[in-house]
mmCIF file of C-alpha atoms in Angstrom:
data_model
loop_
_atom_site.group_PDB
_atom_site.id
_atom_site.type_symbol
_atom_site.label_atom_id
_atom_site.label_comp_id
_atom_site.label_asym_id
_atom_site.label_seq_id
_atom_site.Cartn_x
_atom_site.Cartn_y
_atom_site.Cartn_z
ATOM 1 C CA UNK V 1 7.782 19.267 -2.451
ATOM 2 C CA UNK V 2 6.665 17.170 -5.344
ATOM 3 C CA UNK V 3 5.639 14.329 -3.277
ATOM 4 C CA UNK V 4 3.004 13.119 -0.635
ATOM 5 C CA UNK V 5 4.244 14.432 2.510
ATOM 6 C CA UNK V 6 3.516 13.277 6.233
ATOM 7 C CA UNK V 7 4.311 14.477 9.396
ATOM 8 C CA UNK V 8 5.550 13.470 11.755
ATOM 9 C CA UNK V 9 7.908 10.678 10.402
ATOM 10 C CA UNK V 10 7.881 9.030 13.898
ATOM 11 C CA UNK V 11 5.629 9.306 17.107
ATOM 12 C CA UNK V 12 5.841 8.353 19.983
ATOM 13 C CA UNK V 13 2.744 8.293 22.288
ATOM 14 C CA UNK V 14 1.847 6.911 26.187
ATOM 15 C CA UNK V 15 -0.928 5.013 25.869
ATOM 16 C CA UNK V 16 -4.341 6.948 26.540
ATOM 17 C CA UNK V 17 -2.510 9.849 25.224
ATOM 18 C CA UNK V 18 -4.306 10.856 21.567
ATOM 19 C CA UNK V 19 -2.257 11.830 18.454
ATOM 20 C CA UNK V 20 -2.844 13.766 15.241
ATOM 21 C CA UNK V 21 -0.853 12.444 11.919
ATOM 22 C CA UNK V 22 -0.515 14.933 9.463
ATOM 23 C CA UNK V 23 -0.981 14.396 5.457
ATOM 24 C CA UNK V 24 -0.099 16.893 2.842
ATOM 25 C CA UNK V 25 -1.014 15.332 -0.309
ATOM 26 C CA UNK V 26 0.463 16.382 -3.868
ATOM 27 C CA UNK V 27 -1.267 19.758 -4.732
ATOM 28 C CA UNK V 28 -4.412 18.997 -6.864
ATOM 29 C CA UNK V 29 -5.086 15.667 -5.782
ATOM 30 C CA UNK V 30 -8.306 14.886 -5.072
ATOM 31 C CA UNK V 31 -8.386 11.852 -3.836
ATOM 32 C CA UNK V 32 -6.534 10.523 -0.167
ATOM 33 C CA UNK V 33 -6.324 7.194 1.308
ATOM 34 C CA UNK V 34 -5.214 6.287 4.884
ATOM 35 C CA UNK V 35 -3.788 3.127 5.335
ATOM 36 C CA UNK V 36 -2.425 1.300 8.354
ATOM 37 C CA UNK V 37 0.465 -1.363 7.824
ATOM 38 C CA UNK V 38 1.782 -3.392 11.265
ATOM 39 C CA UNK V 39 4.792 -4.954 11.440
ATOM 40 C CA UNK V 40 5.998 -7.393 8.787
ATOM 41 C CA UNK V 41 1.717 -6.897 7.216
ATOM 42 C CA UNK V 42 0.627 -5.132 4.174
ATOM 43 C CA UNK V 43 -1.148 -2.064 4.180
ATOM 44 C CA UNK V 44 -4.772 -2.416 5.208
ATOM 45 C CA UNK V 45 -7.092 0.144 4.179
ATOM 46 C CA UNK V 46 -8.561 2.719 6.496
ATOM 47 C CA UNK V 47 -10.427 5.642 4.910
ATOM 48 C CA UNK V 48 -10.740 7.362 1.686
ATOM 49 C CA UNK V 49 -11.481 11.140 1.056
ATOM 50 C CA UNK V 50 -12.518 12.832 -2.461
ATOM 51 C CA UNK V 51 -12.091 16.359 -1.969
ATOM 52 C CA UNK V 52 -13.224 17.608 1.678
ATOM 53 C CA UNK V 53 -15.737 14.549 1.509
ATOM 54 C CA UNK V 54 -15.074 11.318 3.319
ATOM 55 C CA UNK V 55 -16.633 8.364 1.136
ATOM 56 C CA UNK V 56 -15.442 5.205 3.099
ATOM 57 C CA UNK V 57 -14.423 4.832 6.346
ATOM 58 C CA UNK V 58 -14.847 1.394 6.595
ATOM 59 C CA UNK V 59 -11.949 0.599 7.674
ATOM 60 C CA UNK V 60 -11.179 2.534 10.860
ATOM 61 C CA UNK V 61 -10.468 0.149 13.049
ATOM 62 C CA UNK V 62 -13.080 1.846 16.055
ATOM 63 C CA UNK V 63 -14.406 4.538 16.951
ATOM 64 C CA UNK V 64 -11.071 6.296 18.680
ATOM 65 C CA UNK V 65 -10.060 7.039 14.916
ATOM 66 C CA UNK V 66 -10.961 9.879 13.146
ATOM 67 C CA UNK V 67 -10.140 11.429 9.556
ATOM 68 C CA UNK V 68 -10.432 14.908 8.463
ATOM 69 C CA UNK V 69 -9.856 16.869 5.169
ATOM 70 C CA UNK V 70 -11.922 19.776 5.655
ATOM 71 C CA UNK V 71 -10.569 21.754 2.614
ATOM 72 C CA UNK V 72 -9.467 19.365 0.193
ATOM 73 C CA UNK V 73 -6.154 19.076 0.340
ATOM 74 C CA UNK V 74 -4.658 18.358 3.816
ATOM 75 C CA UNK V 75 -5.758 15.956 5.702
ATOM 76 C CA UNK V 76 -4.950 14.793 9.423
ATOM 77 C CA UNK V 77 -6.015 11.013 11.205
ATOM 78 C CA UNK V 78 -6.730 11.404 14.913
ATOM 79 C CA UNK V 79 -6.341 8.509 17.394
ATOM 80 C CA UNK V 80 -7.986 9.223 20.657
ATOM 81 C CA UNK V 81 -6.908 7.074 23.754
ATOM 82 C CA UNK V 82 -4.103 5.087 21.774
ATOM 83 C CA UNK V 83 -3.548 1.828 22.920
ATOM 84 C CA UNK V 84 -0.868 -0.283 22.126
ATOM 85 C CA UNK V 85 -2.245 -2.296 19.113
ATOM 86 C CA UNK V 86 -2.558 1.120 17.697
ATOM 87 C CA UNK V 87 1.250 0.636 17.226
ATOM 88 C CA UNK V 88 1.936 0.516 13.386
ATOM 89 C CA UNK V 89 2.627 2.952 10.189
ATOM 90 C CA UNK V 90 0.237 4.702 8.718
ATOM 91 C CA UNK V 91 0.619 5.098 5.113
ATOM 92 C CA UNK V 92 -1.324 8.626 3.263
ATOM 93 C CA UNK V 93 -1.795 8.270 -0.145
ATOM 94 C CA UNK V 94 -3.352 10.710 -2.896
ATOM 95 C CA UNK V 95 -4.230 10.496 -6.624
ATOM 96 C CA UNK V 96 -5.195 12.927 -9.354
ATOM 97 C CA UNK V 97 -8.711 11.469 -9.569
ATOM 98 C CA UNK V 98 -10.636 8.525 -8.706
ATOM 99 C CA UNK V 99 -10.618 5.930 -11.242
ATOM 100 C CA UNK V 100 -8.231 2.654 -11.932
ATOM 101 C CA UNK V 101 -5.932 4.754 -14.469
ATOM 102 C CA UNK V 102 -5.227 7.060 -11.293
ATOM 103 C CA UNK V 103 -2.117 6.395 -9.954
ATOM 104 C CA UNK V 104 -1.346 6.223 -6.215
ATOM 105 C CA UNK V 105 1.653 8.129 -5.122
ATOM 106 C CA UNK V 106 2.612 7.154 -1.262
ATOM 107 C CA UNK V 107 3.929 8.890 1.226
ATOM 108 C CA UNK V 108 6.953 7.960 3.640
ATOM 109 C CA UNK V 109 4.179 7.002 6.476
ATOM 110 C CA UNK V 110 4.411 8.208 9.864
ATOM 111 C CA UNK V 111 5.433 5.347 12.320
ATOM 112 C CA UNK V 112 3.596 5.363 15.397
ATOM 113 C CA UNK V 113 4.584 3.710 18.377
ATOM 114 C CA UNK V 114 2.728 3.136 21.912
ATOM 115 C CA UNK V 115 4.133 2.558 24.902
ATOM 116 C CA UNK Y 1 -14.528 -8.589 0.196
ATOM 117 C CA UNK Y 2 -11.768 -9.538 -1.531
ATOM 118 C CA UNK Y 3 -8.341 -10.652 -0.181
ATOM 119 C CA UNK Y 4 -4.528 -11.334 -1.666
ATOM 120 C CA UNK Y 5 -1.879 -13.612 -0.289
ATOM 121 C CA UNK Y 6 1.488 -13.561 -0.695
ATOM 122 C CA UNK Y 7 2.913 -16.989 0.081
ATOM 123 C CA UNK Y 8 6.321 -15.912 0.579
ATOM 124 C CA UNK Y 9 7.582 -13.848 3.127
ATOM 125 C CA UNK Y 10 11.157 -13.960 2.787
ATOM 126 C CA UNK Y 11 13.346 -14.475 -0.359
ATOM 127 C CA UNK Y 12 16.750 -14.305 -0.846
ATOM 128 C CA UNK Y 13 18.452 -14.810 -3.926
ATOM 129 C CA UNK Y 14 22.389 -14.273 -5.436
ATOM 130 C CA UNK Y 15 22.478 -12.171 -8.279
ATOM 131 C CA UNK Y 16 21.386 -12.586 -11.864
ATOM 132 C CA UNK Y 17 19.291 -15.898 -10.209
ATOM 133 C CA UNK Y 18 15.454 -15.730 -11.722
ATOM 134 C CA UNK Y 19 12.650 -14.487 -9.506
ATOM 135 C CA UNK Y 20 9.213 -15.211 -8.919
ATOM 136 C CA UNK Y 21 7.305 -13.689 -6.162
ATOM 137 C CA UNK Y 22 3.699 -15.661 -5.617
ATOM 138 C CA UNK Y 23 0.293 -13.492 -5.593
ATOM 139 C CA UNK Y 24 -2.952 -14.407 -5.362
ATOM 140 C CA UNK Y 25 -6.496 -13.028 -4.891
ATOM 141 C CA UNK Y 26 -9.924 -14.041 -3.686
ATOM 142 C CA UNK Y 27 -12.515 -12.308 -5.190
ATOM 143 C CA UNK Y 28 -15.847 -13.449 -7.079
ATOM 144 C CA UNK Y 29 -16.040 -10.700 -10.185
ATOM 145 C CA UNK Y 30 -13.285 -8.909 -12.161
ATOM 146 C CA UNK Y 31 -9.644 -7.645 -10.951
ATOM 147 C CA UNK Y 32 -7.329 -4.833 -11.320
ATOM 148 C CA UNK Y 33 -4.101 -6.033 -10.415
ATOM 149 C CA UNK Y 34 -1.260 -4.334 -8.749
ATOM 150 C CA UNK Y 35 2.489 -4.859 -7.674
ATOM 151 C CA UNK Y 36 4.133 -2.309 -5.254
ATOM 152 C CA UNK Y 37 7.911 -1.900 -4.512
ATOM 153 C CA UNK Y 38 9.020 -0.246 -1.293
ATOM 154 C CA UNK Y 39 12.791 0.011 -1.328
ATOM 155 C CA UNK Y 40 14.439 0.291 1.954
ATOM 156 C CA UNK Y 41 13.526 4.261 3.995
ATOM 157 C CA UNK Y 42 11.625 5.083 0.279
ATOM 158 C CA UNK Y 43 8.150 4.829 0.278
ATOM 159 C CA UNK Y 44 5.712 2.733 -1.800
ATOM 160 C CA UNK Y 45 5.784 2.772 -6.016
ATOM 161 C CA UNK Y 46 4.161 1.065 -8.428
ATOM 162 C CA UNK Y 47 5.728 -1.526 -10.333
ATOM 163 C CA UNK Y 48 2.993 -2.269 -12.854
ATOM 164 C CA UNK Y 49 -0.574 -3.096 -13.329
ATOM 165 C CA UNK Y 50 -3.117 -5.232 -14.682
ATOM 166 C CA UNK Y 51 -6.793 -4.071 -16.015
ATOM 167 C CA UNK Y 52 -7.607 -5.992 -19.012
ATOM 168 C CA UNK Y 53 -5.962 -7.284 -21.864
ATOM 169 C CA UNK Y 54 -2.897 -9.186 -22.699
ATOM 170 C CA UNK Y 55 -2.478 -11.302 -19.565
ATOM 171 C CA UNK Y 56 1.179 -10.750 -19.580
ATOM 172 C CA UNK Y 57 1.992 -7.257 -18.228
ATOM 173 C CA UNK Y 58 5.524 -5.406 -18.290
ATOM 174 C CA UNK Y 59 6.717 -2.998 -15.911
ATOM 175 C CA UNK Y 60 9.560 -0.667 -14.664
ATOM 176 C CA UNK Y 61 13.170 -2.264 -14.067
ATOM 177 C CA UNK Y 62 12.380 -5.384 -16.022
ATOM 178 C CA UNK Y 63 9.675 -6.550 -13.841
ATOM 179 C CA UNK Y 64 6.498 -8.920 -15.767
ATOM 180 C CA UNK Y 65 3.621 -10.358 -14.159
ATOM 181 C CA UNK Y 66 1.389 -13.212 -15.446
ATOM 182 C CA UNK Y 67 -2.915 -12.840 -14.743
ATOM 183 C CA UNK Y 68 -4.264 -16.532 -14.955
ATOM 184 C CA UNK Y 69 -7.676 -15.891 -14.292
ATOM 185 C CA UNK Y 70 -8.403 -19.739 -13.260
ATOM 186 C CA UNK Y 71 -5.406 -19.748 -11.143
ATOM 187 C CA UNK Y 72 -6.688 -16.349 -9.611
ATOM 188 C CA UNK Y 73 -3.091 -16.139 -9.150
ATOM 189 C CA UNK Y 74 -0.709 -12.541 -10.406
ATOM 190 C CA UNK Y 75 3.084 -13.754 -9.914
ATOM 191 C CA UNK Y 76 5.346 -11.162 -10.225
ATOM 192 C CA UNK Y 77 9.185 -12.258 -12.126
ATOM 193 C CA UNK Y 78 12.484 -10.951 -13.076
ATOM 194 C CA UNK Y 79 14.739 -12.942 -15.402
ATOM 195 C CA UNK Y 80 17.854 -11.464 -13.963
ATOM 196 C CA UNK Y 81 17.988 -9.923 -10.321
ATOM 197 C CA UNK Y 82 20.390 -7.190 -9.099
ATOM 198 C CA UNK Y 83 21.319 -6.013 -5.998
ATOM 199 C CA UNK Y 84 19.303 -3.238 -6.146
ATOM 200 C CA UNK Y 85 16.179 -5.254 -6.502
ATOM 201 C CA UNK Y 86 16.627 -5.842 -2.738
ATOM 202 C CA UNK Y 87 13.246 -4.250 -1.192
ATOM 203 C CA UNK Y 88 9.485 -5.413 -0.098
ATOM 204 C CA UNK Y 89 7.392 -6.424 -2.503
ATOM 205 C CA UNK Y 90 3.564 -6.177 -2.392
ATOM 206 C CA UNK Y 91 0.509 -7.755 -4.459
ATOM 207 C CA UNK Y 92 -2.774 -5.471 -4.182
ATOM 208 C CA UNK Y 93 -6.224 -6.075 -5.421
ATOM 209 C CA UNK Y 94 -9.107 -3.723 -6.529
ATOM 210 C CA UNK Y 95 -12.213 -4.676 -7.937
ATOM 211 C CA UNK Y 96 -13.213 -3.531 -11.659
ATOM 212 C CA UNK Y 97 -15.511 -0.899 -11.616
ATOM 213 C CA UNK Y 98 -15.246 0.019 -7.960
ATOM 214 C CA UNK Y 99 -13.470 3.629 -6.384
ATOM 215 C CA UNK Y 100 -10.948 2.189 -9.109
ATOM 216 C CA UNK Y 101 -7.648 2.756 -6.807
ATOM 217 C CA UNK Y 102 -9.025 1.841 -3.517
ATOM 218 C CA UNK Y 103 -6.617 -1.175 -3.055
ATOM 219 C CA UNK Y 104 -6.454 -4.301 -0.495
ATOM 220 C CA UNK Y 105 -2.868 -5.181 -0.091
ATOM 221 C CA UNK Y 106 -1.097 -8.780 0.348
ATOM 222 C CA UNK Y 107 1.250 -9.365 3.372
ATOM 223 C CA UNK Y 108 4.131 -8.749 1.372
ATOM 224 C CA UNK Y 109 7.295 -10.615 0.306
ATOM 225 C CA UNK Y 110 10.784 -9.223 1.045
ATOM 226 C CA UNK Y 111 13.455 -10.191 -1.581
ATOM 227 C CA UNK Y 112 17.207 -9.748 -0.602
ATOM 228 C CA UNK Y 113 19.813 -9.901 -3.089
ATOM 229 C CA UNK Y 114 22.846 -11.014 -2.432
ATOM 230 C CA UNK Y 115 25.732 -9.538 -4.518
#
């Protein structure tokens, strides 16, 4: 498709259980964002990739989250041992390059929910 | 680190009313500006953007946004609202000169229309 695409749209996960999120960015794109938005919050930044290389990571929340891209183009966020303030969307973004005048183009988010 | 607030949560307006959606930023050097539209199941787009220049910036569907620098303030209006203007609006924040789209988003504000 033309657009960022994630998978899966909804999840559903028993807490202590982990879960991969899936991010196939628009073809080309070298640069990928993660970013987690709670209910009724903004999107808070998580990690950002250029190419296969990670460059921030600040913002994982701990150490149960995890970001690959090992190719360049898709990319997948593990949560090991979810726990329920895991709960929340999480947004993949991806841009032609890195600089201001690249636009973001969002995906539809995966929204993850633990029980 | 800089941060964006969004005073409003909810608005709701009848059409053709005027809107204007609060935004602003903490931050101690220079701004690229940002307002993002998510319109109910469709995922995040960019309404416009400020970088430098005429403070006054003009963006899809009629949207403008005002940059007072002393204010540190980016308020987002409409003249005339329509009923398809119903959706959650978000302010977001990068600095100049950093990983240029890398963006910290505001709480966001969700505008319903009434027709």
């Amino acid at each position: 498709g033309a657009g960022v695409s994630q998978s899966p749209r909804y999840k559903v996960a028993k807490r202590g259980q982990d879960v991969a999120l899936r991010c196939d960015p628009i073809s080309g794109h070298v640069s990928l964002f993660w970013y987690q938005q709670a209910l009724g919050q903004g999107p808070e930044f998580l990690t950002y990739f250029q190419n296969e290389a990670q460059l921030d990571k600040s913002g994982l929340p701990s150490d149960r989250f995890f970001a690959e891209r090992p190719e360049g183009s898709v990319s997948t966020l593990k949560i090991q041992r979810t726990q329920q303030e895991d709960s929340a969307v999480y947004l993949c973004a991806s841009s032609p390059g890195g600089g201001r005048d690249s636009p973001l183009h969002f995906g539809n988010g995966t929204r993850l929910t633990v029980t | 680190a800089q941060s964006v607030s969004q005073h409003n949560h909810h608005v709701i307006l009848s059409e053709a009313a005027s809107l204007e959606l609060g935004c602003n930023y903490s931050y101690g050097g220079t701004v690229n500006l940002f307002w993002y539209v998510q319109y109910p199941g469709q995922h995040l787009q960019l309404l416009l953007k400020y970088f430098s220049g005429d403070p006054l910036v003009k963006g899809i569907k009629g949207f403008e946004a005002e940059f007072i620098k002393s204010k540190f303030s980016f308020n987002l209006r409409k003249p005339s609202v329509q009923w398809s203007d119903t959706a959650e609006y978000f302010c977001a924040v990068t600095p100049s000169g950093g990983a240029g789209n890398m963006l910290t988003f505001g709480g966001g504000t969700r505008l319903m229309v009434k027709p």
